[in-house]
Amino acid sequence: MTDARTSPSEARTSARPPARPNVIICVLAFSGIVVSLMQTLVIPLVPVLPGFLGATPGDTTWAITATLLAAAVATPTVGRLGDMYGKRPMLVLSLAVLVVGSVFCALADSLVPMVVGRALQGLAAGVIPLGISIMRDELPPERLGGATAVMSASLGVGGALGLPAAAFLAQTADWHTLFWVAAALAGAAAVLVRTLVPDSGVRAGGRFDLPGSVGLSVALLLLLLAVSKGSDWGWGSGVPGAMLAAAAVVLLVWGWWELRAPHPLVDLRTSVRRQVLLTNTASLVFGFSMFAMSLVVPQLLQLPEATGYGFGQTILVAGLVMAPNGLVMMVMAPLSARLSRAMGPKTTLMCGALLVAVGYGLSLLLMSGIWQLMIASTVIGAGVGLAYGAMPALVMAAVPRSETAAANSLNTLMRSIGTSVASAVTGMVLTSMTLPVGGQDLPSQGAFTLVLAIGGLAALTAFAIAAFLPGRRKPSAEDPPASGTAEPVGAAATRGA
């Protein structure tokens, strides 16, 4: 087993062929897109799932909630296991679990197996942070910035492209086909990773922090259940509030344990470093901002024209309108890396947040045509692509190699919590501001305007948080000489800040 400080060049032996950067980047980005597809896979099925599964509409929402909860639990745990026992083995295992979960769903005709399958799919959420960490181990410094930007952007790309693809399959084939296709894609990704992505041998070792993993999982389950189900249970019932209070207590106890554990699940001393803490905080707020548009535009497009502001389109059309949002994220990833290389990832994150705020400003003015919504959504996607590309660079510049996967997983978790809060807040606004149309209460135009305004405000908040990140500094004579160790974009600029 290689020491955690071993560089990729030292870890490679003559028995193992040299890494091929282009192949590694393509395989890992493909794996990230496959996993992120699971976010939107069931959205076209939500209206018809109760009939397919013989369950109530309220119960079938667990097909979405189960994935969210499983992903929150798995992401930090899998990241730490990847640092300890190898990132590639954990990535392959995650994809294998995704295959099993997809098969469960493909064979499901009732609620319980569907929820089990969706939970298993959620357990694969650690693939993207693991992939970023593998890139840090394997790629040369000049390729790392662009590669991690592409991998990070795949989180949004898969979600955006998954909606039209899933809608098309749902409308043209049996709904089980969605999950058979998901299983095939996940299986292909697992084979590609196993055969084409090398295992660097970089290991942190140590014992797994089981109490820390259980404690964090319980806290996240309480938090996300309260956020995602609060509207269904009723915020005035006291149940969501009690769960949030319990989550806070569990987190306090968990933090006390982590500070004393010899091998903590999350190194809190590293996590409270200014650069890591502010990046994760910005990620949480940015996750909220990113997801608000994804919730508003499809609903506006599908509302009946009788409202005066809806467009009466199918979910397939809604998905196609959102598709450029995902494509532009991938296009912006290389630009994000170049901007980070030239001006530092802090500047890139700030530019991305500002561009998202501009996109929301445009959306408030451009709501009268489908093409207008597409423009606003695309501008927001460009900002997200810039910002998501900068986040891994900021995190990896501030943590040791032995904690790369765990640190990236925590950052990904923060984004996921932000999207969950966005979903809850959007749901509350859209259900509280309604107007009667055709015998049913539908969200008013003012409700959509308010959600878009909140999304823009969240982007400006992320911009303000990013402004307090350490600035880049010029390398001094005291800095260590360059070696074969792949260092993230901006690491030299922020090391020691």
Coordinates of C-alpha atoms in Angstrom, one line a residue:
M1 CA 0.0 0.0 0.0
T2 CA 1.3 3.4 -1.0
D3 CA 1.7 6.2 1.5
A4 CA -0.9 8.9 1.3
R5 CA 1.7 11.4 0.3
T6 CA 2.9 9.3 -2.6
S7 CA 2.6 11.1 -5.9
P8 CA 0.9 9.5 -8.9
S9 CA 4.3 9.3 -10.7
E10 CA 5.8 7.4 -7.8
A11 CA 2.7 5.1 -7.4
R12 CA 2.8 3.9 -11.0
T13 CA 5.1 1.0 -11.6
S14 CA 6.6 -0.6 -14.7
A15 CA 3.9 -3.3 -14.5
R16 CA 1.2 -0.8 -15.1
P17 CA 0.8 1.2 -18.3
P18 CA 0.9 5.0 -18.0
A19 CA -2.4 6.9 -17.6
R20 CA -4.1 8.2 -20.7
P21 CA -5.5 11.6 -19.7
N22 CA -8.1 11.9 -22.5
V23 CA -9.4 8.4 -21.8
I24 CA -9.6 9.0 -18.0
I25 CA -11.5 12.3 -18.5
C26 CA -14.0 10.9 -21.0
V27 CA -14.7 7.7 -18.9
L28 CA -15.1 9.6 -15.6
A29 CA -17.2 12.4 -17.1
F30 CA -19.5 9.7 -18.7
S31 CA -19.9 8.0 -15.4
G32 CA -20.8 11.3 -13.7
I33 CA -23.4 12.1 -16.4
V34 CA -24.9 8.6 -16.0
V35 CA -25.2 9.0 -12.2
S36 CA -26.7 12.6 -12.4
L37 CA -29.3 11.3 -14.9
M38 CA -30.9 9.5 -11.9
Q39 CA -32.0 12.9 -10.6
T40 CA -34.5 13.5 -13.4
L41 CA -35.2 10.0 -14.5
V42 CA -38.6 9.7 -12.8
I43 CA -39.8 13.2 -13.2
P44 CA -41.8 12.4 -16.4
L45 CA -43.4 9.4 -14.5
V46 CA -44.6 11.4 -11.4
P47 CA -48.1 12.0 -12.7
V48 CA -48.7 8.4 -13.7
L49 CA -46.7 6.5 -11.1
P50 CA -49.7 6.1 -8.7
G51 CA -51.6 4.2 -11.4
F52 CA -48.6 2.1 -12.3
L53 CA -47.7 1.2 -8.7
G54 CA -51.1 1.1 -7.2
A55 CA -50.2 3.7 -4.6
T56 CA -51.4 7.2 -3.6
P57 CA -49.7 10.3 -5.1
G58 CA -48.3 11.2 -1.7
D59 CA -46.7 7.7 -1.3
T60 CA -45.2 7.7 -4.8
T61 CA -43.2 10.8 -4.0
W62 CA -40.9 8.5 -1.9
A63 CA -39.6 7.4 -5.3
I64 CA -37.8 10.8 -5.4
T65 CA -37.3 11.3 -1.7
A66 CA -35.6 7.9 -1.2
T67 CA -33.0 8.8 -3.8
L68 CA -32.3 12.1 -2.2
L69 CA -31.9 10.6 1.3
A70 CA -29.7 7.7 0.1
A71 CA -27.4 10.1 -1.8
A72 CA -27.0 12.3 1.2
V73 CA -26.0 9.4 3.4
A74 CA -23.7 7.7 0.8
T75 CA -21.8 10.8 -0.5
P76 CA -19.6 11.6 2.6
T77 CA -19.3 7.9 3.6
V78 CA -18.2 6.7 0.2
G79 CA -15.8 9.6 -0.1
R80 CA -14.0 8.6 3.1
L81 CA -13.9 5.0 2.1
G82 CA -12.4 6.0 -1.2
D83 CA -9.6 7.9 0.6
M84 CA -8.9 4.9 2.8
Y85 CA -9.3 1.9 0.5
G86 CA -9.0 3.2 -3.0
K87 CA -11.1 5.6 -5.1
R88 CA -11.4 3.4 -8.2
P89 CA -12.7 0.3 -6.3
M90 CA -15.4 2.5 -4.5
L91 CA -16.3 4.1 -7.8
V92 CA -16.8 0.7 -9.5
L93 CA -18.8 -0.5 -6.4
S94 CA -21.0 2.6 -6.6
L95 CA -21.8 2.0 -10.3
A96 CA -22.5 -1.7 -9.5
V97 CA -25.0 -0.6 -6.9
L98 CA -26.6 1.7 -9.5
V99 CA -27.0 -1.2 -11.8
V100 CA -28.7 -3.3 -9.1
G101 CA -31.0 -0.4 -8.2
S102 CA -32.0 0.2 -11.8
V103 CA -32.8 -3.5 -12.2
F104 CA -35.0 -3.4 -9.1
C105 CA -36.9 -0.4 -10.6
A106 CA -37.2 -2.1 -14.0
L107 CA -38.8 -5.1 -12.4
A108 CA -41.0 -3.1 -10.0
D109 CA -44.8 -3.1 -10.3
S110 CA -45.5 -1.9 -6.7
L111 CA -44.3 0.8 -4.5
V112 CA -41.9 -1.0 -2.1
P113 CA -39.5 -2.4 -4.8
M114 CA -39.5 0.9 -6.6
V115 CA -38.5 2.8 -3.5
V116 CA -35.8 0.2 -2.7
G117 CA -34.5 0.5 -6.2
R118 CA -34.5 4.3 -6.1
A119 CA -32.7 4.3 -2.8
L120 CA -30.0 2.0 -4.3
Q121 CA -29.7 4.4 -7.2
G122 CA -29.1 7.2 -4.8
L123 CA -26.2 5.4 -3.1
A124 CA -24.2 5.9 -6.3
A125 CA -24.1 9.7 -5.8
G126 CA -20.5 9.5 -4.7
V127 CA -19.3 8.8 -8.2
I128 CA -18.7 12.5 -9.1
P129 CA -16.5 13.4 -6.1
L130 CA -14.7 10.1 -6.4
G131 CA -14.0 10.9 -10.1
I132 CA -12.6 14.3 -9.3
S133 CA -10.3 12.8 -6.7
I134 CA -9.1 10.1 -9.2
M135 CA -8.3 13.0 -11.6
R136 CA -6.2 14.6 -8.9
D137 CA -4.2 11.4 -8.5
E138 CA -3.8 10.6 -12.2
L139 CA -3.7 13.6 -14.4
P140 CA -0.8 16.0 -15.0
P141 CA -1.1 19.5 -13.5
E142 CA -1.8 21.2 -16.9
R143 CA -4.8 18.9 -17.5
L144 CA -6.3 18.8 -14.0
G145 CA -8.2 22.1 -14.0
G146 CA -10.1 21.5 -17.2
A147 CA -10.8 17.8 -16.3
T148 CA -12.2 18.6 -12.8
A149 CA -14.3 21.4 -14.3
V150 CA -15.9 18.9 -16.8
M151 CA -16.4 16.3 -14.1
S152 CA -18.0 18.8 -11.7
A153 CA -20.3 20.2 -14.5
S154 CA -21.5 16.6 -15.3
L155 CA -23.6 16.9 -12.1
G156 CA -25.8 19.5 -13.8
V157 CA -25.4 18.2 -17.4
G158 CA -26.9 14.8 -16.7
G159 CA -29.8 16.3 -14.8
A160 CA -30.6 18.7 -17.6
L161 CA -30.3 16.2 -20.4
G162 CA -32.0 13.4 -18.5
L163 CA -35.4 15.2 -18.5
P164 CA -36.0 15.2 -22.3
A165 CA -34.4 11.8 -22.7
A166 CA -36.6 10.3 -20.0
A167 CA -39.7 12.1 -21.3
F168 CA -39.1 10.7 -24.8
L169 CA -38.7 7.1 -23.6
A170 CA -41.7 7.4 -21.3
Q171 CA -43.9 8.6 -24.1
T172 CA -42.7 6.1 -26.7
A173 CA -42.0 2.9 -24.8
D174 CA -43.0 1.0 -21.6
W175 CA -42.0 3.0 -18.5
H176 CA -39.8 0.1 -17.3
T177 CA -37.5 0.8 -20.3
L178 CA -36.2 3.9 -18.6
F179 CA -34.6 1.8 -15.9
W180 CA -33.3 -0.9 -18.2
V181 CA -31.5 1.8 -20.1
A182 CA -30.2 3.2 -16.8
A183 CA -28.9 -0.2 -15.8
A184 CA -27.2 -0.7 -19.2
L185 CA -25.5 2.8 -19.0
A186 CA -24.4 2.2 -15.4
G187 CA -23.0 -1.3 -16.4
A188 CA -21.1 0.2 -19.3
A189 CA -19.7 2.9 -17.1
A190 CA -18.5 0.3 -14.5
V191 CA -16.8 -1.8 -17.2
L192 CA -15.1 1.3 -18.7
V193 CA -13.8 2.5 -15.3
R194 CA -12.6 -1.0 -14.3
T195 CA -10.7 -1.5 -17.6
L196 CA -9.6 2.0 -18.6
V197 CA -9.1 4.0 -15.4
P198 CA -5.9 3.1 -13.5
D199 CA -5.8 2.7 -9.7
S200 CA -3.2 5.1 -8.4
G201 CA -2.6 3.1 -5.2
V202 CA -2.9 6.4 -3.1
R203 CA -4.4 5.3 0.2
A204 CA -4.9 7.1 3.5
G205 CA -5.3 3.9 5.6
G206 CA -6.7 4.0 9.1
R207 CA -9.9 2.7 10.6
F208 CA -13.3 3.7 9.3
D209 CA -15.2 6.0 11.6
L210 CA -18.5 4.0 11.9
P211 CA -20.0 6.2 14.8
G212 CA -19.2 9.3 12.8
S213 CA -20.8 7.8 9.7
V214 CA -24.0 6.8 11.6
G215 CA -24.2 10.1 13.4
L216 CA -23.9 12.2 10.2
S217 CA -26.4 9.9 8.4
V218 CA -29.0 10.3 11.1
A219 CA -28.6 14.1 11.1
L220 CA -28.9 14.3 7.3
L221 CA -31.9 12.0 7.3
L222 CA -33.7 14.2 9.9
L223 CA -32.7 17.4 8.1
L224 CA -33.7 16.3 4.6
L225 CA -36.9 14.6 5.6
A226 CA -38.0 17.8 7.3
V227 CA -37.1 19.9 4.3
S228 CA -38.5 17.6 1.6
K229 CA -41.7 16.4 3.5
G230 CA -42.4 19.5 5.5
S231 CA -45.1 20.8 3.2
D232 CA -46.8 17.4 3.0
W233 CA -46.8 17.0 6.8
G234 CA -47.6 20.6 7.4
W235 CA -45.1 23.1 8.9
G236 CA -47.6 24.0 11.6
S237 CA -47.9 20.4 12.8
G238 CA -44.7 20.6 14.7
V239 CA -43.2 17.5 13.1
P240 CA -40.8 19.2 10.7
G241 CA -39.7 21.6 13.4
A242 CA -39.0 18.8 15.8
M243 CA -37.0 16.9 13.2
L244 CA -34.9 20.0 12.5
A245 CA -34.2 20.5 16.2
A246 CA -33.2 16.8 16.5
A247 CA -30.9 17.2 13.5
A248 CA -29.2 20.1 15.2
V249 CA -28.7 18.2 18.4
V250 CA -27.3 15.1 16.5
L251 CA -25.0 17.4 14.6
L252 CA -23.6 18.9 17.8
V253 CA -22.9 15.5 19.2
W254 CA -21.5 14.3 15.9
G255 CA -19.1 17.3 15.8
W256 CA -18.0 16.6 19.4
W257 CA -17.2 13.0 18.4
E258 CA -15.4 14.0 15.1
L259 CA -13.1 16.4 16.9
R260 CA -12.0 13.5 19.2
A261 CA -12.0 10.5 16.8
P262 CA -8.5 9.4 15.8
H263 CA -9.6 8.8 12.2
P264 CA -12.7 11.0 11.7
L265 CA -15.2 10.6 8.9
V266 CA -14.8 14.4 8.2
D267 CA -11.8 16.3 9.4
L268 CA -13.5 19.3 10.9
R269 CA -10.3 21.1 11.5
T270 CA -9.7 21.0 7.8
S271 CA -13.3 21.7 7.0
V272 CA -13.3 25.0 9.0
R273 CA -10.3 26.4 7.2
R274 CA -11.4 29.6 5.6
Q275 CA -11.1 28.4 2.0
V276 CA -12.9 25.1 2.6
L277 CA -15.6 26.5 4.8
L278 CA -16.5 29.5 2.5
T279 CA -16.4 27.3 -0.6
N280 CA -18.8 24.8 1.0
T281 CA -21.1 27.6 2.2
A282 CA -21.1 29.1 -1.3
S283 CA -21.8 25.7 -2.8
L284 CA -24.9 25.3 -0.5
V285 CA -26.3 28.7 -1.5
F286 CA -25.3 28.1 -5.2
G287 CA -27.1 24.7 -5.2
F288 CA -30.2 26.5 -4.2
S289 CA -29.8 29.1 -6.9
M290 CA -29.1 26.6 -9.6
F291 CA -32.1 24.4 -8.9
A292 CA -34.7 27.1 -8.6
M293 CA -34.7 27.7 -12.4
S294 CA -35.0 23.9 -13.0
L295 CA -38.2 23.9 -11.0
V296 CA -39.8 27.0 -12.4
V297 CA -39.3 26.7 -16.2
P298 CA -40.8 23.2 -16.7
Q299 CA -43.9 24.2 -14.7
L300 CA -44.4 27.4 -16.6
L301 CA -44.1 25.6 -19.9
Q302 CA -46.6 22.9 -18.9
L303 CA -49.3 25.2 -17.3
P304 CA -52.4 25.7 -19.4
E305 CA -52.5 28.8 -21.7
A306 CA -55.8 29.8 -19.9
T307 CA -53.6 31.1 -17.0
G308 CA -52.3 33.9 -19.3
Y309 CA -48.7 33.0 -18.6
G310 CA -48.5 29.2 -19.1
F311 CA -47.6 27.7 -22.5
G312 CA -49.5 24.4 -22.5
Q313 CA -46.6 22.3 -23.6
T314 CA -45.7 18.7 -22.9
I315 CA -43.0 17.6 -20.6
L316 CA -41.0 16.5 -23.6
V317 CA -41.0 20.1 -24.9
A318 CA -40.1 21.3 -21.4
G319 CA -37.2 19.0 -21.4
L320 CA -36.0 20.1 -24.8
V321 CA -36.2 23.8 -23.7
M322 CA -34.0 22.9 -20.6
A323 CA -31.5 20.8 -22.6
P324 CA -29.3 23.8 -23.7
N325 CA -28.9 24.6 -20.0
G326 CA -27.1 21.3 -19.6
L327 CA -25.1 21.5 -22.8
V328 CA -23.8 25.0 -22.1
M329 CA -22.6 23.8 -18.7
M330 CA -20.2 21.3 -20.4
V331 CA -19.1 23.9 -22.9
M332 CA -18.3 26.4 -20.1
A333 CA -16.2 23.8 -18.2
P334 CA -12.9 24.3 -20.2
L335 CA -13.5 28.1 -20.1
S336 CA -13.8 27.8 -16.3
A337 CA -10.5 26.1 -16.1
R338 CA -8.7 28.7 -18.3
L339 CA -10.2 31.5 -16.3
S340 CA -9.1 29.8 -13.0
R341 CA -5.6 29.3 -14.4
A342 CA -5.4 33.0 -15.4
M343 CA -7.1 34.7 -12.5
G344 CA -7.7 32.1 -9.8
P345 CA -10.7 29.9 -9.0
K346 CA -12.1 32.5 -6.6
T347 CA -12.6 34.9 -9.5
T348 CA -14.1 32.1 -11.6
L349 CA -16.6 31.3 -8.8
M350 CA -17.5 35.0 -8.4
C351 CA -18.0 35.4 -12.2
G352 CA -20.2 32.3 -12.3
A353 CA -22.4 33.5 -9.5
L354 CA -22.7 37.0 -11.1
L355 CA -23.7 35.4 -14.4
V356 CA -26.4 33.3 -12.7
A357 CA -27.7 36.4 -11.1
V358 CA -27.9 38.1 -14.5
G359 CA -29.7 35.1 -15.9
Y360 CA -32.4 35.4 -13.1
G361 CA -32.7 39.1 -13.8
L362 CA -33.3 38.3 -17.5
S363 CA -35.9 35.6 -16.5
L364 CA -37.9 38.3 -14.6
L365 CA -38.1 40.3 -17.8
L366 CA -38.3 37.5 -20.3
M367 CA -41.3 35.3 -19.4
S368 CA -43.6 35.9 -22.4
G369 CA -42.1 33.4 -24.9
I370 CA -40.6 30.0 -24.9
W371 CA -37.4 31.3 -26.6
Q372 CA -37.1 33.9 -23.9
L373 CA -37.2 31.3 -21.1
M374 CA -34.6 29.3 -23.0
I375 CA -32.3 32.3 -23.2
A376 CA -32.5 33.0 -19.5
S377 CA -32.1 29.3 -18.6
T378 CA -29.0 29.1 -20.9
V379 CA -27.4 32.1 -19.3
I380 CA -27.9 30.6 -15.9
G381 CA -26.4 27.3 -17.1
A382 CA -23.3 29.2 -18.3
G383 CA -22.9 30.7 -14.9
V384 CA -23.4 27.3 -13.2
G385 CA -20.7 25.8 -15.5
L386 CA -18.2 28.4 -14.5
A387 CA -18.9 28.1 -10.8
Y388 CA -19.1 24.3 -10.6
G389 CA -15.7 24.1 -12.4
A390 CA -14.1 26.3 -9.8
M391 CA -15.4 24.6 -6.7
P392 CA -13.2 21.4 -6.8
A393 CA -10.1 23.5 -7.4
L394 CA -10.8 25.6 -4.4
V395 CA -11.4 22.6 -2.2
M396 CA -8.4 20.6 -3.4
A397 CA -6.1 23.5 -3.0
A398 CA -6.8 23.5 0.7
V399 CA -6.8 19.8 1.7
P400 CA -4.1 17.1 1.7
R401 CA -4.2 14.4 -1.0
S402 CA -5.2 11.8 1.6
E403 CA -8.5 13.7 2.2
T404 CA -9.4 14.6 -1.4
A405 CA -12.4 12.3 -1.9
A406 CA -13.9 13.1 1.5
A407 CA -13.5 16.8 1.0
N408 CA -15.0 16.7 -2.5
S409 CA -17.8 14.5 -1.3
L410 CA -18.6 17.1 1.4
N411 CA -18.7 19.8 -1.2
T412 CA -21.0 17.8 -3.4
L413 CA -23.2 17.2 -0.3
M414 CA -23.5 20.9 0.3
R415 CA -24.8 21.4 -3.2
S416 CA -27.3 18.6 -2.8
I417 CA -28.6 20.2 0.5
G418 CA -29.0 23.5 -1.4
T419 CA -31.1 21.9 -4.1
S420 CA -33.2 20.2 -1.5
V421 CA -33.9 23.4 0.3
A422 CA -34.7 25.1 -3.1
S423 CA -37.2 22.4 -3.8
A424 CA -38.9 22.9 -0.4
V425 CA -39.0 26.7 -0.6
T426 CA -40.2 26.6 -4.2
G427 CA -42.9 24.2 -3.3
M428 CA -44.1 26.4 -0.4
V429 CA -44.2 29.5 -2.5
L430 CA -46.0 27.9 -5.4
T431 CA -48.6 26.2 -3.2
S432 CA -49.3 29.3 -1.1
M433 CA -49.7 31.8 -4.0
T434 CA -52.4 30.3 -6.3
L435 CA -55.3 31.3 -8.5
P436 CA -58.3 29.2 -9.6
V437 CA -58.2 28.1 -13.3
G438 CA -60.6 25.6 -14.7
G439 CA -61.7 24.4 -11.3
Q440 CA -58.3 23.8 -9.8
D441 CA -55.8 26.0 -8.0
L442 CA -52.6 26.7 -9.9
P443 CA -49.5 28.7 -9.0
S444 CA -49.9 32.4 -9.8
Q445 CA -47.5 34.3 -12.0
G446 CA -46.4 36.3 -8.9
A447 CA -45.4 33.0 -7.3
F448 CA -43.0 32.2 -10.1
T449 CA -41.7 35.7 -10.1
L450 CA -41.0 35.5 -6.4
V451 CA -39.1 32.1 -6.8
L452 CA -37.0 33.6 -9.6
A453 CA -36.2 36.6 -7.5
I454 CA -35.1 34.4 -4.6
G455 CA -32.9 32.4 -7.0
G456 CA -31.2 35.6 -8.2
L457 CA -30.8 36.8 -4.6
A458 CA -29.2 33.4 -3.7
A459 CA -26.7 33.8 -6.6
L460 CA -25.8 37.3 -5.3
T461 CA -25.3 35.8 -1.8
A462 CA -23.0 33.2 -3.2
F463 CA -21.1 36.0 -5.0
A464 CA -20.7 37.8 -1.7
I465 CA -19.5 34.7 0.1
A466 CA -17.0 34.0 -2.6
A467 CA -15.6 37.5 -2.3
F468 CA -14.2 36.6 1.2
L469 CA -12.3 33.6 -0.1
P470 CA -8.5 34.0 0.1
G471 CA -7.0 35.7 -3.0
R472 CA -4.3 34.2 -5.1
R473 CA -0.8 35.2 -4.3
K474 CA 2.4 35.0 -6.4
P475 CA 4.6 32.0 -5.8
S476 CA 7.6 32.8 -3.7
A477 CA 11.1 31.4 -3.4
E478 CA 10.0 29.5 -0.3
D479 CA 7.3 27.5 -2.2
P480 CA 8.2 23.9 -2.8
P481 CA 9.5 23.1 -6.3
A482 CA 7.1 21.5 -8.8
S483 CA 6.9 17.7 -8.8
G484 CA 5.0 15.0 -10.5
T485 CA 2.2 15.5 -8.1
A486 CA -0.9 16.8 -9.8
E487 CA -1.9 20.0 -8.2
P488 CA -5.2 21.7 -8.8
V489 CA -5.7 24.9 -10.5
G490 CA -5.2 27.7 -8.1
A491 CA -3.4 25.5 -5.5
A492 CA -0.1 27.4 -5.9
A493 CA -2.0 30.6 -5.6
T494 CA -3.8 29.7 -2.4
R495 CA -1.5 27.4 -0.7
G496 CA -1.0 28.6 2.9
A497 CA -3.6 31.3 2.5

